XYZ file of C-alpha atoms in Angstrom:
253
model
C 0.000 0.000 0.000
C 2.300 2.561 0.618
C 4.786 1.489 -2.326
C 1.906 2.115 -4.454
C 1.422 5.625 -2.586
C 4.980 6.409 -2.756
C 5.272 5.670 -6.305
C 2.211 7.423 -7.462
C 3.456 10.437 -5.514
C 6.732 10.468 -6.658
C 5.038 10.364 -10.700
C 3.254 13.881 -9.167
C 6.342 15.570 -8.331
C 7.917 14.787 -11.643
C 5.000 16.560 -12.943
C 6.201 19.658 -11.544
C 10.022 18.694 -11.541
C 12.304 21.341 -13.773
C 8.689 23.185 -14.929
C 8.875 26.203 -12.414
C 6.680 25.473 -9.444
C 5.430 28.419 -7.388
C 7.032 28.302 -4.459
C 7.126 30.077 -0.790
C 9.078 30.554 2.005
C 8.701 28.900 5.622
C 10.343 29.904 8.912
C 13.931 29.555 8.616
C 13.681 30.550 4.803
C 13.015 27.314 3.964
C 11.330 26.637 0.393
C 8.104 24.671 0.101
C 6.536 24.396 -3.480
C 3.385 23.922 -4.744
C 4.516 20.556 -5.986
C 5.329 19.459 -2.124
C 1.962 20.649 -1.226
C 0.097 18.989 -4.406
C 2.230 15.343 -3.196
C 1.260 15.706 0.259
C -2.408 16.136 -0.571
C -2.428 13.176 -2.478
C -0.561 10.590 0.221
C -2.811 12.174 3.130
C -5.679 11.339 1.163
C -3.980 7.965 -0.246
C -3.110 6.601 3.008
C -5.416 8.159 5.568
C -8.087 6.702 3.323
C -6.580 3.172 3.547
C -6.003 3.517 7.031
C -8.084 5.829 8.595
C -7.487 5.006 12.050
C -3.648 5.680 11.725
C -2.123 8.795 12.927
C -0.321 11.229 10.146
C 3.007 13.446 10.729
C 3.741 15.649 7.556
C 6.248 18.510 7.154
C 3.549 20.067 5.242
C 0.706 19.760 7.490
C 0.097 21.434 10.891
C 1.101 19.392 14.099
C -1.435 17.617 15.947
C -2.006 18.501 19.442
C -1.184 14.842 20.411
C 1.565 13.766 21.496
C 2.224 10.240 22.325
C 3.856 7.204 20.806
C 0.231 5.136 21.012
C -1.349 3.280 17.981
C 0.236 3.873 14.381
C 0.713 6.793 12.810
C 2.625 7.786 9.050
C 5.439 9.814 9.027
C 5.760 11.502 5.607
C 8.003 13.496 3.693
C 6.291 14.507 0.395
C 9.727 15.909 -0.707
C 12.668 15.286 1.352
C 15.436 17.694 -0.560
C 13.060 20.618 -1.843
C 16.216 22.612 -2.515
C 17.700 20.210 -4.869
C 14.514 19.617 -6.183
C 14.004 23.380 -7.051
C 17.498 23.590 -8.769
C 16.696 20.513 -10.899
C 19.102 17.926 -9.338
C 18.109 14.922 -9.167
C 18.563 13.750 -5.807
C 15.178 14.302 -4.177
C 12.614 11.475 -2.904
C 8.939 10.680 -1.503
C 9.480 9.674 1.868
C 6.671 7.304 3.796
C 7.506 5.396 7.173
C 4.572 3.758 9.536
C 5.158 3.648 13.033
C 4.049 1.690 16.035
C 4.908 2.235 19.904
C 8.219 5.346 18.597
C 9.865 2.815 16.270
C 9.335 2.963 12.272
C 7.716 -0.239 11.034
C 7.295 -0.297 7.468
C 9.139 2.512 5.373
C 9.502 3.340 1.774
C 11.862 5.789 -0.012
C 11.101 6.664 -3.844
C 13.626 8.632 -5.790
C 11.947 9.068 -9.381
C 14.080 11.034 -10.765
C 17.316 8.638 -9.990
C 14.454 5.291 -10.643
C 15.810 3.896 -7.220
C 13.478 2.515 -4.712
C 14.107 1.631 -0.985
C 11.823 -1.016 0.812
C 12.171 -1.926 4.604
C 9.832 -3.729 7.426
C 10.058 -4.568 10.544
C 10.411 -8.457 10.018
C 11.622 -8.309 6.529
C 15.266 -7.561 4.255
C 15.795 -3.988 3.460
C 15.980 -3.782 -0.238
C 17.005 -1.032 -3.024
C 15.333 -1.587 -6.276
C 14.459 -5.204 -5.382
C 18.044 -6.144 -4.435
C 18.771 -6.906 -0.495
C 20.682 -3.444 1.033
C 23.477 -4.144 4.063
C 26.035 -1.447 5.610
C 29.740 -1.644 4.979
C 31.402 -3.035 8.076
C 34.555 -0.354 7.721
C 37.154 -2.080 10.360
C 38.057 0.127 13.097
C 41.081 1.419 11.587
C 39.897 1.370 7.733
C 39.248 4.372 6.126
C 35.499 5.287 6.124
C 33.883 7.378 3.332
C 31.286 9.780 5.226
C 29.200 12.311 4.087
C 29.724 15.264 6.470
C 27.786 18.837 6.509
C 30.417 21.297 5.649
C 28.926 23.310 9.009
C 30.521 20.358 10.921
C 33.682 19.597 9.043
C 35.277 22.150 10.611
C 34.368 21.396 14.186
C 35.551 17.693 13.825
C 38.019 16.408 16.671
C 41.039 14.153 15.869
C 41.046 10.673 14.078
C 43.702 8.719 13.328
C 45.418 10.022 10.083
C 43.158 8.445 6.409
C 40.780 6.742 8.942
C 38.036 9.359 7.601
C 37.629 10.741 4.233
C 34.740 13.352 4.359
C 32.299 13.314 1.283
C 29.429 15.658 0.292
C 26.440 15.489 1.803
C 23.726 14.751 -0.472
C 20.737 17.691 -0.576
C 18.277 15.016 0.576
C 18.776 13.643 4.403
C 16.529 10.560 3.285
C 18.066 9.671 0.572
C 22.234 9.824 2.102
C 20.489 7.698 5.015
C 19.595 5.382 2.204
C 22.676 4.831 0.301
C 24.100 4.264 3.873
C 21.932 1.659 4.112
C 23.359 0.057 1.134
C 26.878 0.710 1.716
C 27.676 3.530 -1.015
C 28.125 5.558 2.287
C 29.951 3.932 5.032
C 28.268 6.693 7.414
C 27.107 10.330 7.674
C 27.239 12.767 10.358
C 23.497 14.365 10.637
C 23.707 18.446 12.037
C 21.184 19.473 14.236
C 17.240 20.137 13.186
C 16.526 17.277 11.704
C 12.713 16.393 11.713
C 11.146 13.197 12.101
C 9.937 13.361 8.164
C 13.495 13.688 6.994
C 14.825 10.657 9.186
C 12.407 7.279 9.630
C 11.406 5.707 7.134
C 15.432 5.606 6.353
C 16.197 4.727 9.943
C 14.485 1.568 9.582
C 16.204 0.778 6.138
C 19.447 1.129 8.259
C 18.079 -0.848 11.290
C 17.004 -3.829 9.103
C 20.674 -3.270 7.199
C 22.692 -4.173 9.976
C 23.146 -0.450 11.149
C 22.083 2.270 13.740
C 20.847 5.633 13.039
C 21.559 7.033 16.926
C 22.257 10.247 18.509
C 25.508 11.071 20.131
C 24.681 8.819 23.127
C 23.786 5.747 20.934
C 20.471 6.087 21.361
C 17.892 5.013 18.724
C 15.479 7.606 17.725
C 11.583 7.172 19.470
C 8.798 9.084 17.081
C 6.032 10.735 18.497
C 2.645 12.163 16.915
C 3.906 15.608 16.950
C 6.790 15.059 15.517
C 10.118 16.768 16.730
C 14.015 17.730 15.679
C 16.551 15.919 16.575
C 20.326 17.326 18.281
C 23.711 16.082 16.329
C 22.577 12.274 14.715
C 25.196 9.895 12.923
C 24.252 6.528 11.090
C 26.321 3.694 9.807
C 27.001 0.098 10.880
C 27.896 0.006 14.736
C 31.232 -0.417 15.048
C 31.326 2.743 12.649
C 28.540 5.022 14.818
C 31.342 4.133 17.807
C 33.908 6.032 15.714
C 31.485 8.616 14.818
C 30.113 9.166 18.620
C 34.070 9.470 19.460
C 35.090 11.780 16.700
C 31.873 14.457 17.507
C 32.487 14.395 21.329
C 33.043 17.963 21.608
C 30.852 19.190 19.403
C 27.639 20.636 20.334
C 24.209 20.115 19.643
């Protein structure tokens, strides 16, 4: 059900994709089209309708006054990486995850403009375009490719010389999360004020990988009907997130 839903959204975004969507401005000057709004109309309707007894968490719709972890809810991102979208990159995706007591349960990620597809459940292999996604396991002196916000590059403490080579991040937080999952990413380091739209559905891809997607204590992430940010987050396998959890230790949330 929500494969179907993700893929029908993502074929409504590329209806908008590179054509010059109206577009506004949040708080934070953050840009929200009319193409996120038009996708998120659709899935609320899509899933609500198939499950109208589940919860819903949208970046594009107002929070609920609810706030608990009780009964199911979606989490949606009707376009996680509006900025890239906007500039006509290509790295952009539908996000969908279903949760159940603050942990994601089912979760897909559609990227139609790249034609990759990321499946996960709770009792099931997490798979990218039908084929079965795991982490890297980087030893712990190996070099580790991670994708690193050039805020935090800067602020990073020491590592042993090679043992990290900092990549780009990609525009869309979903969609690094996901090639973590299937090891074209040994990790990324995730600044603070990330939402709970731009983060579970992929945190459950990593989870069923072989990873963690944890805060600077190691701590999985618990969802909640209102939704929330998030301080400094890091994903990988978990010998990796160890590294990680050492390498941020003195840099703030």
């Amino acid at each position: 059900m929500i494969r179907q839903a993700a893929e029908e959204a993502g074929a409504i975004a590329m209806g908008f994709f590179r054509r010059d969507p109206q577009v506004w401005y949040k708080e934070g000057d953050s840009p929200v089209s009319e193409a996120d709004y038009a996708v998120d109309r659709f899935l609320k309707d899509a899933l609500i309708g198939a499950r109208p007894d589940y919860g819903w968490v949208s970046e594009e719709t107002e929070r609920p006054e609810r706030d608990d972890t009780a009964g199911r809810f979606f989490v949606v991102d009707p376009i996680d990486g509006t900025r890239a979208y906007l500039r006509g990159e290509d790295t952009w995706c539908v996000s969908i995850a279903v949760v159940e007591a603050g942990r994601p349960v089912a979760g897909v990620l559609v990227a139609p403009a790249l034609g990759d597809r990321f499946e996960a459940t709770a009792g099931g292999e997490p798979t990218r375009n039908g084929a079965v996604c795991r982490v890297t396991q980087p030893g712990e002196t190996a070099t580790m490719s991670v994708a690193v916000p050039g805020s935090l590059r800067k602020k990073l403490g020491s590592e042993p010389a090679g043992a990290i080579r900092p990549e780009h991040p990609i525009p869309s937080l979903a969609y690094r999360l996901a090639l973590v999952a299937c090891g074209d990413l040994d990790a990324t380091l995730i600044r603070s004020r990330a939402n709970d739209w731009d983060i579970a559905a992929a945190d459950l891809l990593i989870e069923r990988a072989g990873g963690l997607l944890c805060d600077r204590g190691g701590n999985a992430t618990l969802y909640r009907r209102e939704g929330r940010r998030h301080g400094l987050l890091m994903a990988g396998s978990h010998d990796a997130t160890r590294r990680l959890r050492r390498l941020v230790e003195t840099i703030p949330d």
